[in-house]
mmCIF file of C-alpha atoms in Angstrom:
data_model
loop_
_atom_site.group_PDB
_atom_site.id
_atom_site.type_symbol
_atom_site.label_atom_id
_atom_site.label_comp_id
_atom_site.label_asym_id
_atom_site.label_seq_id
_atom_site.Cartn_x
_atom_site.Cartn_y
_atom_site.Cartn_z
ATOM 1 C CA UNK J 205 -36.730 -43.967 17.462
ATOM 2 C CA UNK J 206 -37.157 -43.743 21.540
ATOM 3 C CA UNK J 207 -39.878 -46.075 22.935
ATOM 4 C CA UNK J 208 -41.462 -41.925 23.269
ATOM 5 C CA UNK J 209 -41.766 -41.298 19.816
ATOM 6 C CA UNK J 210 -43.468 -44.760 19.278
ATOM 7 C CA UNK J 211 -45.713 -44.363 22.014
ATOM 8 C CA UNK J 212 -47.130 -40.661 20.933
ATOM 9 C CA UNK J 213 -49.275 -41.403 18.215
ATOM 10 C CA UNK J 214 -50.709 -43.961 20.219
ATOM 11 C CA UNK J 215 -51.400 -42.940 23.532
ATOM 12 C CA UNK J 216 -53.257 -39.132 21.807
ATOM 13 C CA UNK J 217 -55.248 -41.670 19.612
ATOM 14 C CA UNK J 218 -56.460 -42.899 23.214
ATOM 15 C CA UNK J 219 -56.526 -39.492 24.319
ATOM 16 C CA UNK J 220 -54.200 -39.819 26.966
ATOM 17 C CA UNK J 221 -51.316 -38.131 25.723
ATOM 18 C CA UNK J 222 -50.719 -36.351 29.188
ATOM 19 C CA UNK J 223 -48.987 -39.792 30.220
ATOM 20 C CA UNK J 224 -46.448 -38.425 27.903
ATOM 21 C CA UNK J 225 -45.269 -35.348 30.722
ATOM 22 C CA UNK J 226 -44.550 -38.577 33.214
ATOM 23 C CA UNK J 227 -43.519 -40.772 30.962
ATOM 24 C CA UNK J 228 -39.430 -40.509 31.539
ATOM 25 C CA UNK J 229 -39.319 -39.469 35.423
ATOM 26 C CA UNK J 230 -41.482 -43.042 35.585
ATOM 27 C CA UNK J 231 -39.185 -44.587 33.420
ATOM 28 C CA UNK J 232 -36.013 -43.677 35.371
ATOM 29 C CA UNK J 233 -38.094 -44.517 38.358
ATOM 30 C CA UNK J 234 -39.287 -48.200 37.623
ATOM 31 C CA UNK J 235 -35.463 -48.456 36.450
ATOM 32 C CA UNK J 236 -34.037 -47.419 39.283
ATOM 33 C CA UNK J 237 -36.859 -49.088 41.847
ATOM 34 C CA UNK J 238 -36.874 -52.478 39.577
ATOM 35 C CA UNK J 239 -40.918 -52.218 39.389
ATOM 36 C CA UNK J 240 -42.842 -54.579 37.887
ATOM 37 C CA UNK J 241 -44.314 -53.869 34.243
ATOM 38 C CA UNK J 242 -47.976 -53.513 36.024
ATOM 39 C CA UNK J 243 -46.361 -51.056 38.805
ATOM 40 C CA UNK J 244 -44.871 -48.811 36.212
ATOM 41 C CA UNK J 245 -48.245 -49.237 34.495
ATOM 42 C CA UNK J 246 -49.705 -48.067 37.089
ATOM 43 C CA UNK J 247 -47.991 -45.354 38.131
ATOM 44 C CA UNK J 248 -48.852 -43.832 34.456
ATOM 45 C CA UNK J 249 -52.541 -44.761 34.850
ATOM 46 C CA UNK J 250 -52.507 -42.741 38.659
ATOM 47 C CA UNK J 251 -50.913 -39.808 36.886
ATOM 48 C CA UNK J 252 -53.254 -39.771 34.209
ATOM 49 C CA UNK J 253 -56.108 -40.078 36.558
ATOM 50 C CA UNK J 254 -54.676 -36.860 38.917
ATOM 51 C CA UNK J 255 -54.290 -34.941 35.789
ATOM 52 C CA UNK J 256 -57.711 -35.464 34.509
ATOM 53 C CA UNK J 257 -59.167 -34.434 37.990
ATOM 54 C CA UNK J 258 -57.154 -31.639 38.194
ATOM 55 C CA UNK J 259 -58.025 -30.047 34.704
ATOM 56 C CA UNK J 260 -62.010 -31.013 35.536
ATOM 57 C CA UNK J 261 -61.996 -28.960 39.054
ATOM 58 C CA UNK J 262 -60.542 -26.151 37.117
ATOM 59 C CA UNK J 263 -63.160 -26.470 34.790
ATOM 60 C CA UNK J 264 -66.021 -26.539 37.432
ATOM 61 C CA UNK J 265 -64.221 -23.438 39.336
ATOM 62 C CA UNK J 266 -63.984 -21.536 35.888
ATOM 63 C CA UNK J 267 -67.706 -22.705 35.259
ATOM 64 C CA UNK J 268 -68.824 -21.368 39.079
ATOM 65 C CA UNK J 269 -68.070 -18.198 38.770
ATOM 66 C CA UNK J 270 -66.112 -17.746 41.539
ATOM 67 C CA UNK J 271 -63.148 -15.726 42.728
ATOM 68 C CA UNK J 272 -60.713 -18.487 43.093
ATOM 69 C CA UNK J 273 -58.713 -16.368 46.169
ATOM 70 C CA UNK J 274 -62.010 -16.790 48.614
ATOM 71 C CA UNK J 275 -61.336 -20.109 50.046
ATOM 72 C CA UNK J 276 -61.598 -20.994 53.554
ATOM 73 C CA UNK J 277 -57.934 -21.109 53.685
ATOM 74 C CA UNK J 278 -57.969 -17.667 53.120
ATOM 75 C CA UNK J 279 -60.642 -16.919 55.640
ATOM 76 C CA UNK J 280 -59.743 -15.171 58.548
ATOM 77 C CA UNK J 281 -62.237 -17.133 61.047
ATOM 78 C CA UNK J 282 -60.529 -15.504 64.141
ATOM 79 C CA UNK J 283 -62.143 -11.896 62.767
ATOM 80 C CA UNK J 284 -65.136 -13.237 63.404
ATOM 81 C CA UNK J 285 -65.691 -14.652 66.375
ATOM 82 C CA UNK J 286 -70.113 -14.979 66.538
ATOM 83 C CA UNK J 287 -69.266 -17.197 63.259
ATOM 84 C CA UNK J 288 -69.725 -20.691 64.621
ATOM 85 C CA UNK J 289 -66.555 -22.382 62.410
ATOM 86 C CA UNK J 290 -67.214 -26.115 63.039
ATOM 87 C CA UNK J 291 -70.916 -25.730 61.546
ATOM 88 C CA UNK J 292 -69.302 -23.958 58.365
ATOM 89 C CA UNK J 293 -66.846 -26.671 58.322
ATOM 90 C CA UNK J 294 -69.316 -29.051 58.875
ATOM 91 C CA UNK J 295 -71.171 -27.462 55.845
ATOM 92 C CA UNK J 296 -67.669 -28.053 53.898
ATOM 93 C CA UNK J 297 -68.405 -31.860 53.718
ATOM 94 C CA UNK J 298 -71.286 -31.339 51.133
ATOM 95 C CA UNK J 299 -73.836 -33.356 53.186
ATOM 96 C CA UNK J 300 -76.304 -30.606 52.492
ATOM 97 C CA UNK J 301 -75.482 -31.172 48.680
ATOM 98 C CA UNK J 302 -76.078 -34.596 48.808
ATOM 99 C CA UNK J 303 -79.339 -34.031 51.026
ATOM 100 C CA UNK J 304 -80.697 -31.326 48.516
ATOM 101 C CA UNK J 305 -81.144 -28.365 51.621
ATOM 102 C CA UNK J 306 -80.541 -24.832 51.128
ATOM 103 C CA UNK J 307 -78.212 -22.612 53.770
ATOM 104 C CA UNK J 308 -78.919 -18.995 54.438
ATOM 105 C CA UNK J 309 -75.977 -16.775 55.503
ATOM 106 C CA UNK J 310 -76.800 -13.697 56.936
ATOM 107 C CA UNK J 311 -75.281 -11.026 58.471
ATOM 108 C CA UNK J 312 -74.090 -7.417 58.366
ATOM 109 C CA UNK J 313 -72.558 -5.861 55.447
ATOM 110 C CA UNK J 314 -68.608 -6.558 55.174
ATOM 111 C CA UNK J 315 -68.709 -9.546 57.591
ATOM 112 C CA UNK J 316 -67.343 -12.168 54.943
ATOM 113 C CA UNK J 317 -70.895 -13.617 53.961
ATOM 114 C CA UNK J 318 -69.782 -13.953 50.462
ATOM 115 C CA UNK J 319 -66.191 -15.171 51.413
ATOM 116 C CA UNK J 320 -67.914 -18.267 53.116
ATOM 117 C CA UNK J 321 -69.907 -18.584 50.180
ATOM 118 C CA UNK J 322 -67.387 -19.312 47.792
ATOM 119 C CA UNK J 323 -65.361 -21.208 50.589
ATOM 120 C CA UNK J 324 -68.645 -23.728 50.173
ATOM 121 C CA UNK J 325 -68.330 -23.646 46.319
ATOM 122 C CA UNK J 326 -64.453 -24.258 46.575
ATOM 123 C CA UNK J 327 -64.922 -27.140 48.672
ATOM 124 C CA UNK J 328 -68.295 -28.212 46.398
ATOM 125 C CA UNK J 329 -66.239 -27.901 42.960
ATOM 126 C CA UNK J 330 -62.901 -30.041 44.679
ATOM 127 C CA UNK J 331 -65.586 -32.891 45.800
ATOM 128 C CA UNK J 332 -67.431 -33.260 41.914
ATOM 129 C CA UNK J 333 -70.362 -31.295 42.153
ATOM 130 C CA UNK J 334 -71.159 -28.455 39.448
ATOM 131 C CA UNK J 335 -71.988 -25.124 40.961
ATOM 132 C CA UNK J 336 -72.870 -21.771 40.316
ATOM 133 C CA UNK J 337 -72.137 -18.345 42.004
ATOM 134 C CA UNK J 338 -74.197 -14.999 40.955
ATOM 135 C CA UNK J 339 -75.215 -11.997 42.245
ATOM 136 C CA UNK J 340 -79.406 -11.637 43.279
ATOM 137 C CA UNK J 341 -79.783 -9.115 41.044
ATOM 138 C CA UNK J 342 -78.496 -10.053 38.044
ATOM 139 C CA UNK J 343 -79.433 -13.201 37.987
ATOM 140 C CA UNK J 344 -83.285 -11.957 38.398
ATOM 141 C CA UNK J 345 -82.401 -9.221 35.377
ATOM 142 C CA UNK J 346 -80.582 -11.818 32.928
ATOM 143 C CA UNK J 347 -83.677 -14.157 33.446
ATOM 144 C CA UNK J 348 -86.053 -11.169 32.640
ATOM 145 C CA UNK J 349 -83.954 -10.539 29.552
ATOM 146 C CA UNK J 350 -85.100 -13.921 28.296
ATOM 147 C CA UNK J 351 -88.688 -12.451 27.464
ATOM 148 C CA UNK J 352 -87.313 -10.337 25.179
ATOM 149 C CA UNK J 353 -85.678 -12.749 22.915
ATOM 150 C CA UNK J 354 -87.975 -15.372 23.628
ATOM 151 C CA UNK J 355 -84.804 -17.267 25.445
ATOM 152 C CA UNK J 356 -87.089 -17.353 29.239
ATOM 153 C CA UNK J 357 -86.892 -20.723 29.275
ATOM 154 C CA UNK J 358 -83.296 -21.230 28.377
ATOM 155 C CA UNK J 359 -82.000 -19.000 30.411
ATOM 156 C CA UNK J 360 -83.981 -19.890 33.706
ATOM 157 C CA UNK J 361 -82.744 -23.614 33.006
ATOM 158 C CA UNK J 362 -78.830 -21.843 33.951
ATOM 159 C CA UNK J 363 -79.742 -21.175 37.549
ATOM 160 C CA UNK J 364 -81.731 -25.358 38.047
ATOM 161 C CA UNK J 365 -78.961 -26.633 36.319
ATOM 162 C CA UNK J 366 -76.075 -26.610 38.718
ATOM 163 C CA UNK J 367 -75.958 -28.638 42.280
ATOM 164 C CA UNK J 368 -75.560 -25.654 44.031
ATOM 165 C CA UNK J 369 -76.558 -22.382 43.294
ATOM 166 C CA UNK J 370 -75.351 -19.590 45.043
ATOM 167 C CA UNK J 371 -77.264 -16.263 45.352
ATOM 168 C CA UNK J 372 -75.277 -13.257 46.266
ATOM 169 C CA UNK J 373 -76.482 -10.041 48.082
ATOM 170 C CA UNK J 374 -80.163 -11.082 48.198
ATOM 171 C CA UNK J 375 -82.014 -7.846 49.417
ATOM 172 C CA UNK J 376 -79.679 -5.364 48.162
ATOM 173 C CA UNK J 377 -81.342 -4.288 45.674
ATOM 174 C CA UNK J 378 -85.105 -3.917 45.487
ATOM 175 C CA UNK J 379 -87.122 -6.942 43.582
ATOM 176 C CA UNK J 380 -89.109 -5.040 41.178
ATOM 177 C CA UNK J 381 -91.721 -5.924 37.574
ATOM 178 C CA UNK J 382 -91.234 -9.869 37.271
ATOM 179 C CA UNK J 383 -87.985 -10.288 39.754
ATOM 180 C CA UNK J 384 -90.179 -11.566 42.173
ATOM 181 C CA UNK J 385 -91.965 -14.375 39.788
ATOM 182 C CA UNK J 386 -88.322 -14.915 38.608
ATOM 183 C CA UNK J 387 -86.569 -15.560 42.161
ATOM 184 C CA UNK J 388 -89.894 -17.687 42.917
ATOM 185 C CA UNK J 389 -89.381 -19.924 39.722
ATOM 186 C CA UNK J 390 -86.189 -20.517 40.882
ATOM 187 C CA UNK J 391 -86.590 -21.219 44.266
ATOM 188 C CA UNK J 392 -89.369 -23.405 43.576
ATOM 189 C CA UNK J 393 -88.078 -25.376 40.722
ATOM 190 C CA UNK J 394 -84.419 -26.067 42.689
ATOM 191 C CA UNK J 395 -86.983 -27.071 45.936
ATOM 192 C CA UNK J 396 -85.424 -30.507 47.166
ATOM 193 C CA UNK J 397 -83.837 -31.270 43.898
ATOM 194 C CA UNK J 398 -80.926 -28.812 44.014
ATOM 195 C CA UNK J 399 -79.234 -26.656 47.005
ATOM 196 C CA UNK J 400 -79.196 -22.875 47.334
ATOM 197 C CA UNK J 401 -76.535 -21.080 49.324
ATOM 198 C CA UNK J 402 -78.550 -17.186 49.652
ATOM 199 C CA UNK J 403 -76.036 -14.788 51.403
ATOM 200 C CA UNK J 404 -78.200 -11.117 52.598
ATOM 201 C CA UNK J 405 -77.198 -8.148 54.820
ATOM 202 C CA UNK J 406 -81.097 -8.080 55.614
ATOM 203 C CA UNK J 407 -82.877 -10.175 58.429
ATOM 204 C CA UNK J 408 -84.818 -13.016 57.530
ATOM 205 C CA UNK J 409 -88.275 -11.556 58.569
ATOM 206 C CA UNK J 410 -87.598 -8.493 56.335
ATOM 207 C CA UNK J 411 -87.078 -10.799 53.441
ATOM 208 C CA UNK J 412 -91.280 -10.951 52.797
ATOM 209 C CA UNK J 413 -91.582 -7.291 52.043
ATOM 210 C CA UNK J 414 -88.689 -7.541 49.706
ATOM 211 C CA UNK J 415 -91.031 -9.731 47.475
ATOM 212 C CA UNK J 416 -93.937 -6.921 46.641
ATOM 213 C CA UNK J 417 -96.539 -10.014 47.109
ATOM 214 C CA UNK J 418 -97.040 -11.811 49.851
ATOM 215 C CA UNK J 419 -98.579 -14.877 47.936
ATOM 216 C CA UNK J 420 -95.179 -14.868 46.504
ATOM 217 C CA UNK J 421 -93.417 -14.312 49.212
ATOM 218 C CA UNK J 422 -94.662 -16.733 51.383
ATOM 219 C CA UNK J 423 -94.266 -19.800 48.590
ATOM 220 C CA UNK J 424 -91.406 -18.990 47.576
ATOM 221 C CA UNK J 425 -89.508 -17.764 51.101
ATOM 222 C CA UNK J 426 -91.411 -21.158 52.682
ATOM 223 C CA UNK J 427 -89.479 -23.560 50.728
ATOM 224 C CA UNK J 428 -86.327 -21.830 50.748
ATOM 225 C CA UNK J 429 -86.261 -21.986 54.211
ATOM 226 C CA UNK J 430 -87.840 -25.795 54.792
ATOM 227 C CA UNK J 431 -84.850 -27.882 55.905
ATOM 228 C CA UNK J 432 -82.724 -24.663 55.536
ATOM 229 C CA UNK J 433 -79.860 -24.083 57.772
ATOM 230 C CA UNK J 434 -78.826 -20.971 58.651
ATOM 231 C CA UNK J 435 -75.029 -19.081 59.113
ATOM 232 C CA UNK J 436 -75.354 -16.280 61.542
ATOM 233 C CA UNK J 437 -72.385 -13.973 60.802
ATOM 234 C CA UNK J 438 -72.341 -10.500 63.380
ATOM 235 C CA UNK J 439 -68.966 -7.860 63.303
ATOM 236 C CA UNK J 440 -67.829 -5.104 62.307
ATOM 237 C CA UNK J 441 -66.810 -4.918 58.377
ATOM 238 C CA UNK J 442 -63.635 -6.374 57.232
ATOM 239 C CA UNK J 443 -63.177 -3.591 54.864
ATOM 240 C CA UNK J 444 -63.893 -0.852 57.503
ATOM 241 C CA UNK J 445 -61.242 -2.366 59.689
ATOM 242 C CA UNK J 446 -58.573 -2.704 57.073
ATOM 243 C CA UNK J 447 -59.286 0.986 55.982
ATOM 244 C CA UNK J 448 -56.870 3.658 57.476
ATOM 245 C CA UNK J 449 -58.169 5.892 60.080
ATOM 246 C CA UNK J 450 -59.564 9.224 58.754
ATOM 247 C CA UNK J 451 -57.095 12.322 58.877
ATOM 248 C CA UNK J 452 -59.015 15.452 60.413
ATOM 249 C CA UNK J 453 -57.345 18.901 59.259
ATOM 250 C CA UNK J 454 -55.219 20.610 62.286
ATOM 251 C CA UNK J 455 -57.348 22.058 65.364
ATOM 252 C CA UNK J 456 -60.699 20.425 64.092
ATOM 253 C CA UNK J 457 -63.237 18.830 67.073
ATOM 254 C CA UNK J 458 -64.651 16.011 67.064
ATOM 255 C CA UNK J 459 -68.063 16.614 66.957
ATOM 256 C CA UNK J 460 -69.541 13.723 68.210
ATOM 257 C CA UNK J 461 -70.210 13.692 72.260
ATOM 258 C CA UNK J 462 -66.981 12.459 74.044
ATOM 259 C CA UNK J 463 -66.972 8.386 74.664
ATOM 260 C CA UNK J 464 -69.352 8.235 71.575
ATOM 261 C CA UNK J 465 -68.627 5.503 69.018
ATOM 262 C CA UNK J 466 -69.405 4.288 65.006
ATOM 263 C CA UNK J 467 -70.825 1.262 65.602
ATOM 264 C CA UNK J 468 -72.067 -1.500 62.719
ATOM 265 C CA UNK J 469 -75.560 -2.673 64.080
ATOM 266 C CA UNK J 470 -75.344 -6.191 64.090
ATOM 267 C CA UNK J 471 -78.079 -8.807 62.874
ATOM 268 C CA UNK J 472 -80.688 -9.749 65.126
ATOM 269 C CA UNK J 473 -79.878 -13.531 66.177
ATOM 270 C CA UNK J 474 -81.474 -15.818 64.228
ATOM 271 C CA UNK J 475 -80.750 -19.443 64.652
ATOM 272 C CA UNK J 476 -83.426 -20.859 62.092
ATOM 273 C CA UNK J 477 -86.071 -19.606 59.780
ATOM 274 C CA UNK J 478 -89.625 -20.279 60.591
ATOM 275 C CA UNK J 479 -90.908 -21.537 57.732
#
């Protein structure tokens, strides 16, 4: 029986049979290097450890929610030149997760808002922290569901449960019956106990109206905003750009006036909220 075979049972009794895909490249290793007993011990224990962290970020990634292609790798920062890349790298670090503040991105629609978004929750999942990425909307209609089947409470707990929550496309669609009390509960309940990362093609002072009260809308928009820092993102869309140009049949005009362009109107600059 190989020194394997006799190690097996063992080492899945401890739960750490993954020591077992190392075992013989670290065995050939400390036999060719000459380690020590405790360096080849080691080396297994670092393995196990890298392993471990490994299958846990894919967990929190699965768990978030998000589309695991939009990191900040992937980001094209040099389409977008109003974005302001050290303060979104900055943001990377996860000193506003540790400090409990909110960031608002806003911007135009196809300017990467929710692409940065996920870059943060990429970057929040690899450093330990447990996050979340949903759309506005349906988080505000699977909360609602919850009176139904008497699961409100449960269900509201799933958006203060993560460090980071991220709300997609805020504004998109209207807030209407209890969305508003729903969004508020939210907001309020994460208010400097958990972060929210809010990404909306609307400017911040249209976000009041959006609410339907303006009790509401000033509690709840008020501490979202407190500490709150803010990712001004201006351009053209990404998708319009990639798209191929439009074909018009043979001998048709162009009907707009000559030196006319399409233009995306960009999003009034806003470097902070007023609270």
């Amino acid at each position: 029986m190989t020194p394997q075979h006799q190690l097996t049972p063992h080492l899945k009794h401890l739960r750490l049979s993954g020591v077992l895909e190392t075992l013989d490249a670290r065995q050939r290793q400390a036999i060719d290097g000459q380690w020590s007993y405790g360096d080849f011990l080691a080396r297994l224990l670092e393995d196990e450890i890298e392993r471990r962290a490994q299958r846990q970020l894919v967990q929190r990634l699965r768990r978030a929610s998000v589309n695991l292609s939009k990191t900040f790798e992937t980001f094209d920062f040099t389409a977008t030149p109003s974005l302001n890349r050290q303060q979104v790298l900055a943001l990377a670090s996860g000193d506003y997760i540790r400090a409990k503040r909110n960031i608002l991105i806003c911007g135009p629609t196809g300017t990467g808002k929710s692409h940065v978004a996920q870059g943060l929750a990429h970057d929040a999942c690899r450093q330990g922290f447990d996050v979340l990425f949903v759309n506005t909307h349906t988080m505000v209609r699977h909360i609602n569901g919850g009176r139904a089947d008497g699961t409100l409470d449960k269900r509201l707990a799933t958006y203060l449960r993560p460090d980071v929550l991220i709300l997609d496309d805020f504004g998109l669609k209207p807030l209407d019956g209890q969305a508003p009390a729903d969004l508020y509960d939210v907001i309020n309940e994460r208010y400097e106990v958990g972060s929210i990362v809010l990404t909306s093609n609307r400017a911040p002072e249209e976000w009041p109206a959006l609410f339907g009260n303006p009790l509401l809308a000033a509690a709840g928009l008020d501490r979202l905003a407190h500490h709150a820092e803010t990712v001004i993102m201006t351009g053209a869309s990404f998708r319009a750009r990639r798209s191929p140009p439009t074909q018009r049949p043979a001998g048709e005009k162009d009907k707009a006036a000559p030196g006319a362009a399409t233009a995306v109107t960009p999003l009034s600059a806003h470097n902070s909220v007023t609270p």
